[in-house]
Each structure stands twice: as structure tokens, then as C-alpha cells.
């Protein structure tokens, strides 16, 4: 079987061009066609000579994720289920903005997010090995890492769909013939732990950001980790200004280990030390994701422990009410409890956002992706 041309990084394309005695700019042309323009046909690469196009076609194919279906929620969220070349299944989510409420200590302003963002949430692994109790993906176990181009291709594939006034009108796997929808933000928060697939994650993020790639600003790309200290420290060295989020979910080791077994391997002291190194080196704010579980991590003592844990760290806390999934034994708190927790936490930390769950009815909310084929 021929290799997939889209699996070659720009550096690898440049090496291939040099081996063929092509000028260096030919690799940039090919990369632009593959990612910025998203073509699937060698014949469409019209600024390459016919001879070069024919040679590429002899040596390579151009792959694309196979879309099995889309599912639409009334809130405008769309979940995409993709089949990979080896038959594995992954999911990605297109999320409209709006509805999140943020309280900021620096301004004292309570603001509600508008509708100026369209976010794609991508997966980095098939399944996950971390076993977090609030996450449906954990029930699958771990199958394999995604290649960098399989991660970036999720954004490429979702981009080819244009939202209609209320939702995507069809569950057909055929892309819309209309112009691509604008995607403003990408979050690495889908299936898997990005920092356990570090190299592929960073390569994908660079392609999503590249001007001749998908062209999404680095500050609009967020990579979330459950707390892999070596990954956080390696992330300090990344030149691009990608954002870091940490799935925290508890302020003491006992509670966090109950919710997130990875905490037994990397306890809070170790994780928070890496985070403080990151903020000191980069001078950037970190987002802490905190899934609220009734009776587990939404107690009064959790407010004060969390404030003490984050003291001195430039940050925002995203409070996310638990999204139940089939078989989940944990319980979501009431809306009243969520907002009471937020009011107590703010202004003890710089900023607090209550994230309204989107896509929960179609199992597309935070912690609900499971790569189900049916």
C-alpha cells in the first residue's frame, strides 16, 4: 500500500523534494495544498508541473478520515465520529460559544461569553490509559496513539462542514459543498492524554497553527493535560504560544486519586511544581479545569484548599458540572450548588468561569467521548 502523503511533516516533504532534486519551495507548495487548501486530488495541485503531480501519485495516496456520522444537539454542538485507516474509531466535536459566565478578580466584572468563537475539540489517542472516573473514554482502555496527521486531520475534516442556522441539517457522511466554516479555536481535550502522545500532539498543533497549514492562531490553540510533569516541562520549550490547560478536579491527593488514578503516579505536589515552572518561564496564564462532582469535590473545604493550591499562579478556573455517561456512578451537582461554589471561589482566585455543558444530549460534552461506532 502506498504511504499517505498527508502523513509527511513539512520537514519530511522538504527531504523528499531534495531527494527528487526538486526546488525547496515545491515542498511548501505541496504542504499548502494538503493542509491550507485541503485537497484530496493530486490533479488539483495546479502550481506543480504535471510531471511532479504524476510522480507524487505514483508514490503516494492522499488520505482523509472516514466520517461515519454526525450527531447534532439543539445547542448547536455537532459530534463527528471518524473511522481510521486501521478501523479504530475516534470522535471530535464542533462547539459554538456562548453561555459561559466568567468572574474576574482583576476587574470585578461578571461577563457572559458571546458567540464569536467556533471551537473544534480533537482527540489525541484511541481510548485512554488514565482511567479517570468522570470520563467515558476511560471505559475503553487504551488502544493506540494517533499519528500527528490523524490529529490535525480532525480539524481539516470538520472545517469542510458549514453550520446552517440551527444545526447541521444532515447526518450524511458527505461534506457540505459550501465554503468551509470558520474555526477560531482548537482544544486538545477529546479522547486521550495529549502529553502521553507528546510529539504527535505538538506536530499537529504546529500544523493547525501554520500559515500554510490550517492558519489558526497559536493563542487560540489549547492543549489540556491530566498532569504529566515531564510533558508540562517539555511544553515550556515550545516556541509557539499555545495555551496550557490542566485537568485538576481536586485540591488534595486523596480526592484527586479517587477521581484520577494518574495522581497516584504524579501527585499534586509534583504536578503543581511543573505548572509553577511553566508560568515562571513563560509568563502565561494556565487554565485549570475542575469537573464538579456532587459530594466529592464541591465541599466548602474544597474552595479553600483550591484557593491555597493555586495561590500566586496566574490562572483561570473553569468549573464544569459533571456530564454523566452510561454506567457513571458519580453524580452532577445542582445548578444552585455549582454557582454557589463559583461565588465562594471568586475572588480567591484570579478568574472563575462556569462552563455550560454543550452537546451533553449527544454524549459530546466534556468527558463523554467514547468513539462508539454505533
Short mmCIF file of C-alpha atoms in Angstrom, two decimals:
data_model
loop_
_atom_site.label_atom_id
_atom_site.label_comp_id
_atom_site.label_asym_id
_atom_site.label_seq_id
_atom_site.Cartn_x
_atom_site.Cartn_y
_atom_site.Cartn_z
CA UNK A 1 0.00 0.00 0.00
CA UNK A 2 1.26 3.47 -0.86
CA UNK A 3 2.05 5.78 2.07
CA UNK A 4 -0.21 8.73 2.82
CA UNK A 5 1.34 11.98 1.60
CA UNK A 6 -0.52 13.83 4.34
CA UNK A 7 1.44 11.86 6.93
CA UNK A 8 4.68 13.68 5.98
CA UNK A 9 5.66 16.71 8.00
CA UNK A 10 6.91 19.79 6.19
CA UNK A 11 10.49 18.82 7.05
CA UNK A 12 9.90 15.34 5.61
CA UNK A 13 8.37 16.84 2.48
CA UNK A 14 11.44 19.03 2.12
CA UNK A 15 13.67 15.95 2.39
CA UNK A 16 11.58 14.16 -0.22
CA UNK A 17 11.78 17.17 -2.54
CA UNK A 18 15.55 17.29 -2.14
CA UNK A 19 15.80 13.56 -2.90
CA UNK A 20 13.84 14.16 -6.11
CA UNK A 21 16.06 17.17 -6.97
CA UNK A 22 13.04 19.47 -6.75
CA UNK A 23 13.42 23.06 -5.50
CA UNK A 24 12.80 23.55 -1.79
CA UNK A 25 9.66 25.63 -2.42
CA UNK A 26 7.94 22.60 -4.00
CA UNK A 27 7.56 21.06 -0.54
CA UNK A 28 5.87 24.23 0.70
CA UNK A 29 3.53 24.13 -2.27
CA UNK A 30 2.54 20.53 -1.54
CA UNK A 31 2.08 21.22 2.18
CA UNK A 32 -0.15 24.21 1.38
CA UNK A 33 -2.33 22.11 -0.93
CA UNK A 34 -2.66 19.37 1.66
CA UNK A 35 -3.46 21.48 4.71
CA UNK A 36 -4.38 25.07 3.87
CA UNK A 37 -6.45 24.09 0.84
CA UNK A 38 -7.26 20.56 1.99
CA UNK A 39 -7.20 18.89 -1.42
CA UNK A 40 -7.54 15.12 -1.87
CA UNK A 41 -6.56 15.05 -5.54
CA UNK A 42 -3.04 15.37 -6.94
CA UNK A 43 -4.54 16.90 -10.07
CA UNK A 44 -5.75 19.88 -8.03
CA UNK A 45 -2.16 20.91 -7.19
CA UNK A 46 -2.09 23.20 -10.18
CA UNK A 47 1.11 25.12 -9.38
CA UNK A 48 3.06 21.85 -9.63
CA UNK A 49 4.02 20.58 -13.07
CA UNK A 50 2.09 17.62 -14.47
CA UNK A 51 5.25 15.55 -14.21
CA UNK A 52 5.63 16.27 -10.50
CA UNK A 53 1.96 15.57 -9.83
CA UNK A 54 2.22 12.28 -11.69
CA UNK A 55 5.31 11.26 -9.73
CA UNK A 56 3.60 12.02 -6.42
CA UNK A 57 0.57 10.00 -7.50
CA UNK A 58 2.84 7.04 -8.31
CA UNK A 59 4.41 7.12 -4.87
CA UNK A 60 1.62 8.27 -2.53
CA UNK A 61 -2.06 8.44 -1.78
CA UNK A 62 -3.79 11.38 -0.10
CA UNK A 63 -5.74 10.17 2.89
CA UNK A 64 -8.71 11.64 4.72
CA UNK A 65 -10.53 10.50 7.84
CA UNK A 66 -13.63 8.47 7.03
CA UNK A 67 -16.65 10.20 8.51
CA UNK A 68 -19.10 7.61 9.84
CA UNK A 69 -21.73 10.07 11.05
CA UNK A 70 -22.52 13.41 12.61
CA UNK A 71 -24.84 14.00 15.54
CA UNK A 72 -26.41 17.34 16.34
CA UNK A 73 -27.51 18.83 19.63
CA UNK A 74 -30.14 21.56 19.93
CA UNK A 75 -27.48 23.89 21.34
CA UNK A 76 -25.59 23.86 18.02
CA UNK A 77 -22.93 21.34 19.04
CA UNK A 78 -22.02 18.69 16.46
CA UNK A 79 -20.18 15.46 17.20
CA UNK A 80 -18.18 13.81 14.42
CA UNK A 81 -17.41 10.09 14.51
CA UNK A 82 -14.42 9.14 12.37
CA UNK A 83 -13.09 5.76 11.29
CA UNK A 84 -9.31 5.49 10.94
CA UNK A 85 -7.49 3.50 8.29
CA UNK A 86 -6.98 0.60 10.71
CA UNK A 87 -10.67 0.51 11.68
CA UNK A 88 -10.33 2.29 15.04
CA UNK A 89 -12.93 4.92 15.92
CA UNK A 90 -12.40 8.43 17.29
CA UNK A 91 -14.65 11.41 17.94
CA UNK A 92 -14.28 15.18 17.54
CA UNK A 93 -16.68 17.96 18.49
CA UNK A 94 -17.59 21.30 16.91
CA UNK A 95 -18.67 23.66 19.69
CA UNK A 96 -20.34 27.06 19.34
CA UNK A 97 -19.55 29.60 22.05
CA UNK A 98 -21.93 31.45 24.29
CA UNK A 99 -23.39 30.86 27.73
CA UNK A 100 -20.20 30.65 29.83
CA UNK A 101 -20.17 33.03 32.80
CA UNK A 102 -16.79 34.43 33.93
CA UNK A 103 -15.97 36.33 37.12
CA UNK A 104 -12.61 38.13 37.10
CA UNK A 105 -10.86 39.31 40.25
CA UNK A 106 -8.76 41.83 38.37
CA UNK A 107 -11.76 43.73 37.01
CA UNK A 108 -14.61 42.65 39.24
CA UNK A 109 -16.63 42.14 36.08
CA UNK A 110 -19.06 39.32 35.59
CA UNK A 111 -19.25 38.61 31.87
CA UNK A 112 -21.09 36.16 29.67
CA UNK A 113 -19.30 34.76 26.61
CA UNK A 114 -20.59 35.88 23.24
CA UNK A 115 -20.84 33.98 20.00
CA UNK A 116 -17.57 34.97 18.35
CA UNK A 117 -15.87 31.57 18.70
CA UNK A 118 -16.24 28.29 16.90
CA UNK A 119 -14.16 25.62 18.60
CA UNK A 120 -13.09 22.17 17.48
CA UNK A 121 -12.24 19.66 20.21
CA UNK A 122 -9.84 16.98 18.94
CA UNK A 123 -8.71 13.58 20.19
CA UNK A 124 -5.06 12.54 20.50
CA UNK A 125 -5.42 8.81 21.29
CA UNK A 126 -7.80 5.95 20.62
CA UNK A 127 -9.09 5.39 24.13
CA UNK A 128 -7.06 6.40 27.18
CA UNK A 129 -4.99 4.64 29.82
CA UNK A 130 -5.58 7.09 32.70
CA UNK A 131 -8.91 5.73 33.97
CA UNK A 132 -10.48 8.98 35.23
CA UNK A 133 -13.79 8.21 36.94
CA UNK A 134 -15.68 11.10 35.34
CA UNK A 135 -14.66 10.24 31.76
CA UNK A 136 -16.43 7.88 29.34
CA UNK A 137 -13.26 7.47 27.26
CA UNK A 138 -11.65 5.74 30.25
CA UNK A 139 -14.08 2.83 29.91
CA UNK A 140 -12.48 1.92 26.57
CA UNK A 141 -8.99 1.43 27.93
CA UNK A 142 -6.06 2.39 25.70
CA UNK A 143 -5.78 1.17 22.10
CA UNK A 144 -3.15 3.35 20.43
CA UNK A 145 -1.74 6.82 19.93
CA UNK A 146 -2.91 8.88 16.99
CA UNK A 147 -0.36 9.95 14.40
CA UNK A 148 0.13 13.71 14.15
CA UNK A 149 -1.72 13.93 10.85
CA UNK A 150 -4.68 11.98 12.27
CA UNK A 151 -4.97 14.65 14.97
CA UNK A 152 -4.68 17.61 12.60
CA UNK A 153 -6.97 15.93 10.05
CA UNK A 154 -9.84 16.15 12.54
CA UNK A 155 -9.76 19.93 12.21
CA UNK A 156 -9.34 19.67 8.44
CA UNK A 157 -12.36 17.37 8.15
CA UNK A 158 -14.60 19.36 10.48
CA UNK A 159 -13.65 22.57 8.63
CA UNK A 160 -15.28 21.30 5.47
CA UNK A 161 -18.73 21.41 7.10
CA UNK A 162 -20.70 24.64 7.24
CA UNK A 163 -23.20 25.10 10.09
CA UNK A 164 -26.68 26.05 8.99
CA UNK A 165 -28.80 28.45 11.08
CA UNK A 166 -29.71 25.99 13.87
CA UNK A 167 -27.58 22.90 13.36
CA UNK A 168 -26.02 20.67 10.76
CA UNK A 169 -29.09 19.60 8.87
CA UNK A 170 -27.88 16.19 7.76
CA UNK A 171 -26.22 13.18 9.34
CA UNK A 172 -24.83 12.18 5.95
CA UNK A 173 -21.09 11.47 5.86
CA UNK A 174 -20.76 13.62 2.71
CA UNK A 175 -19.11 17.00 3.31
CA UNK A 176 -21.03 20.16 2.55
CA UNK A 177 -20.18 21.57 -0.88
CA UNK A 178 -20.26 25.08 0.58
CA UNK A 179 -17.23 27.07 1.66
CA UNK A 180 -15.51 25.85 4.84
CA UNK A 181 -16.87 27.17 8.13
CA UNK A 182 -14.55 29.47 10.06
CA UNK A 183 -12.85 27.76 13.00
CA UNK A 184 -11.45 30.18 15.53
CA UNK A 185 -10.23 27.86 18.30
CA UNK A 186 -8.91 24.32 18.72
CA UNK A 187 -8.74 22.46 22.03
CA UNK A 188 -6.86 19.20 22.58
CA UNK A 189 -9.43 17.92 25.09
CA UNK A 190 -11.00 14.94 23.35
CA UNK A 191 -10.17 11.26 23.71
CA UNK A 192 -6.76 10.52 25.24
CA UNK A 193 -3.98 12.28 27.15
CA UNK A 194 -2.10 14.67 24.80
CA UNK A 195 1.14 14.65 26.79
CA UNK A 196 1.34 10.86 26.62
CA UNK A 197 1.42 11.34 22.85
CA UNK A 198 3.58 14.43 23.10
CA UNK A 199 5.50 14.58 19.81
CA UNK A 200 2.42 13.90 17.66
CA UNK A 201 0.39 16.43 19.65
CA UNK A 202 2.92 19.23 19.18
CA UNK A 203 3.44 18.46 15.48
CA UNK A 204 -0.32 18.53 14.95
CA UNK A 205 -0.64 21.82 16.84
CA UNK A 206 2.11 23.36 14.72
CA UNK A 207 0.33 22.34 11.51
CA UNK A 208 -3.00 23.64 12.79
CA UNK A 209 -1.23 26.93 13.57
CA UNK A 210 0.97 27.21 10.46
CA UNK A 211 0.17 29.96 7.95
CA UNK A 212 0.37 27.43 5.13
CA UNK A 213 -1.42 24.89 7.34
CA UNK A 214 -4.81 25.47 8.93
CA UNK A 215 -3.91 29.01 9.96
CA UNK A 216 -5.38 29.14 13.48
CA UNK A 217 -3.61 31.47 15.89
CA UNK A 218 -1.34 29.86 18.46
CA UNK A 219 -3.09 31.63 21.34
CA UNK A 220 -6.33 30.06 20.17
CA UNK A 221 -4.94 26.53 20.46
CA UNK A 222 -5.17 24.96 23.93
CA UNK A 223 -3.58 21.68 24.96
CA UNK A 224 -5.03 20.04 28.05
CA UNK A 225 -3.25 17.53 30.27
CA UNK A 226 -4.34 15.44 33.24
CA UNK A 227 -0.97 16.27 34.80
CA UNK A 228 2.10 14.77 33.16
CA UNK A 229 5.01 16.77 34.67
CA UNK A 230 7.56 15.84 32.00
CA UNK A 231 5.12 16.95 29.31
CA UNK A 232 4.45 20.25 31.07
CA UNK A 233 8.18 20.93 31.33
CA UNK A 234 8.78 19.98 27.69
CA UNK A 235 5.94 22.34 26.72
CA UNK A 236 7.99 25.23 28.13
CA UNK A 237 10.41 24.79 25.22
CA UNK A 238 7.74 25.06 22.51
CA UNK A 239 8.25 28.29 20.60
CA UNK A 240 4.63 28.77 19.57
CA UNK A 241 2.39 30.48 22.11
CA UNK A 242 -0.03 27.61 22.56
CA UNK A 243 -2.08 27.67 25.74
CA UNK A 244 -1.88 25.13 28.56
CA UNK A 245 -4.82 23.71 30.49
CA UNK A 246 -4.61 21.30 33.41
CA UNK A 247 -7.44 18.95 34.31
CA UNK A 248 -7.20 19.41 38.08
CA UNK A 249 -10.57 18.34 39.55
CA UNK A 250 -9.44 18.17 43.19
CA UNK A 251 -7.33 20.11 45.64
CA UNK A 252 -5.98 17.22 47.74
CA UNK A 253 -4.28 13.97 46.79
CA UNK A 254 -6.86 11.68 48.37
CA UNK A 255 -9.76 13.15 46.39
CA UNK A 256 -7.79 13.55 43.18
CA UNK A 257 -6.52 9.97 43.30
CA UNK A 258 -10.10 8.79 43.72
CA UNK A 259 -11.18 10.68 40.60
CA UNK A 260 -7.92 10.41 38.64
CA UNK A 261 -5.67 7.38 39.24
CA UNK A 262 -2.80 9.18 37.45
CA UNK A 263 -2.46 11.23 40.65
CA UNK A 264 -1.01 8.17 42.39
CA UNK A 265 1.86 8.28 39.91
CA UNK A 266 2.12 12.07 39.73
CA UNK A 267 0.73 13.60 42.96
CA UNK A 268 -0.33 17.21 43.22
CA UNK A 269 2.98 18.44 44.66
CA UNK A 270 4.84 17.15 41.61
CA UNK A 271 2.27 18.41 39.09
CA UNK A 272 1.93 21.87 40.62
CA UNK A 273 5.72 22.26 40.76
CA UNK A 274 5.83 21.71 36.99
CA UNK A 275 2.99 24.18 36.48
CA UNK A 276 4.79 26.84 38.53
CA UNK A 277 7.93 26.26 36.45
CA UNK A 278 5.83 26.74 33.33
CA UNK A 279 4.24 30.01 34.44
CA UNK A 280 7.58 31.37 35.67
CA UNK A 281 9.30 30.57 32.38
CA UNK A 282 6.52 31.56 30.01
CA UNK A 283 4.78 34.33 31.93
CA UNK A 284 1.44 32.92 30.77
CA UNK A 285 -1.82 32.12 32.47
CA UNK A 286 -2.85 28.49 32.94
CA UNK A 287 -6.43 27.29 32.78
CA UNK A 288 -7.40 24.79 35.48
CA UNK A 289 -10.34 22.57 34.55
CA UNK A 290 -12.37 21.46 37.54
CA UNK A 291 -15.16 18.93 36.94
CA UNK A 292 -17.61 19.35 39.80
CA UNK A 293 -18.83 16.06 41.29
CA UNK A 294 -21.57 16.27 43.89
CA UNK A 295 -20.38 15.44 47.39
CA UNK A 296 -16.85 14.67 46.23
CA UNK A 297 -15.05 17.89 45.29
CA UNK A 298 -17.65 20.66 45.74
CA UNK A 299 -17.49 20.98 49.54
CA UNK A 300 -16.70 24.20 51.39
CA UNK A 301 -13.26 22.88 52.31
CA UNK A 302 -12.55 22.29 48.61
CA UNK A 303 -12.99 26.00 47.93
CA UNK A 304 -10.32 27.00 50.45
CA UNK A 305 -7.96 24.14 49.57
CA UNK A 306 -8.22 25.02 45.89
CA UNK A 307 -7.52 28.70 46.52
CA UNK A 308 -4.47 27.78 48.62
CA UNK A 309 -3.20 25.34 45.99
CA UNK A 310 -3.41 27.97 43.22
CA UNK A 311 -2.10 30.90 45.26
CA UNK A 312 0.32 33.02 43.24
CA UNK A 313 -0.34 31.24 39.93
CA UNK A 314 -1.72 33.38 37.08
CA UNK A 315 -4.75 31.32 36.18
CA UNK A 316 -8.38 30.86 35.38
CA UNK A 317 -10.52 28.09 36.84
CA UNK A 318 -13.12 26.52 34.56
CA UNK A 319 -15.86 24.92 36.62
CA UNK A 320 -17.52 22.13 34.63
CA UNK A 321 -20.51 20.30 36.09
CA UNK A 322 -20.09 16.55 35.65
CA UNK A 323 -21.57 15.23 32.40
CA UNK A 324 -22.94 11.76 33.24
CA UNK A 325 -22.36 8.90 30.81
CA UNK A 326 -23.81 5.37 30.64
CA UNK A 327 -22.66 3.45 33.71
CA UNK A 328 -21.23 6.51 35.50
CA UNK A 329 -21.57 6.15 39.28
CA UNK A 330 -20.78 9.79 40.05
CA UNK A 331 -23.44 12.48 40.35
CA UNK A 332 -23.57 16.01 38.93
CA UNK A 333 -24.26 18.85 41.39
CA UNK A 334 -27.30 21.07 41.03
CA UNK A 335 -27.04 24.38 39.20
CA UNK A 336 -27.51 26.14 42.53
CA UNK A 337 -24.58 24.22 44.01
CA UNK A 338 -22.36 24.99 41.01
CA UNK A 339 -22.97 28.72 41.21
CA UNK A 340 -22.59 28.75 44.99
CA UNK A 341 -19.19 27.09 44.61
CA UNK A 342 -18.19 29.66 41.98
CA UNK A 343 -19.21 32.60 44.16
CA UNK A 344 -17.18 31.25 47.08
CA UNK A 345 -14.12 30.58 44.94
CA UNK A 346 -14.17 34.02 43.34
CA UNK A 347 -12.38 36.31 44.17
CA UNK A 348 -10.00 33.94 45.96
CA UNK A 349 -8.52 33.07 42.54
CA UNK A 350 -7.94 35.45 39.61
CA UNK A 351 -10.86 34.30 37.44
CA UNK A 352 -13.60 31.70 37.57
CA UNK A 353 -15.72 30.54 34.65
CA UNK A 354 -18.79 28.36 34.91
CA UNK A 355 -18.82 26.34 31.74
CA UNK A 356 -22.26 25.45 30.47
CA UNK A 357 -22.19 21.93 29.10
CA UNK A 358 -22.76 21.74 25.38
CA UNK A 359 -23.53 18.59 23.46
CA UNK A 360 -24.45 16.53 26.53
CA UNK A 361 -27.60 15.17 24.89
CA UNK A 362 -25.50 13.50 22.18
CA UNK A 363 -22.64 12.45 24.51
CA UNK A 364 -20.41 15.21 23.14
CA UNK A 365 -19.86 17.08 26.40
CA UNK A 366 -16.67 17.19 28.42
CA UNK A 367 -15.79 13.62 29.45
CA UNK A 368 -18.43 11.96 27.26
CA UNK A 369 -16.45 10.91 24.16
CA UNK A 370 -16.05 7.18 23.69
CA UNK A 371 -15.55 6.52 19.98
CA UNK A 372 -18.64 4.36 19.60
CA UNK A 373 -19.21 3.07 16.07
CA UNK A 374 -22.97 2.91 16.51
#
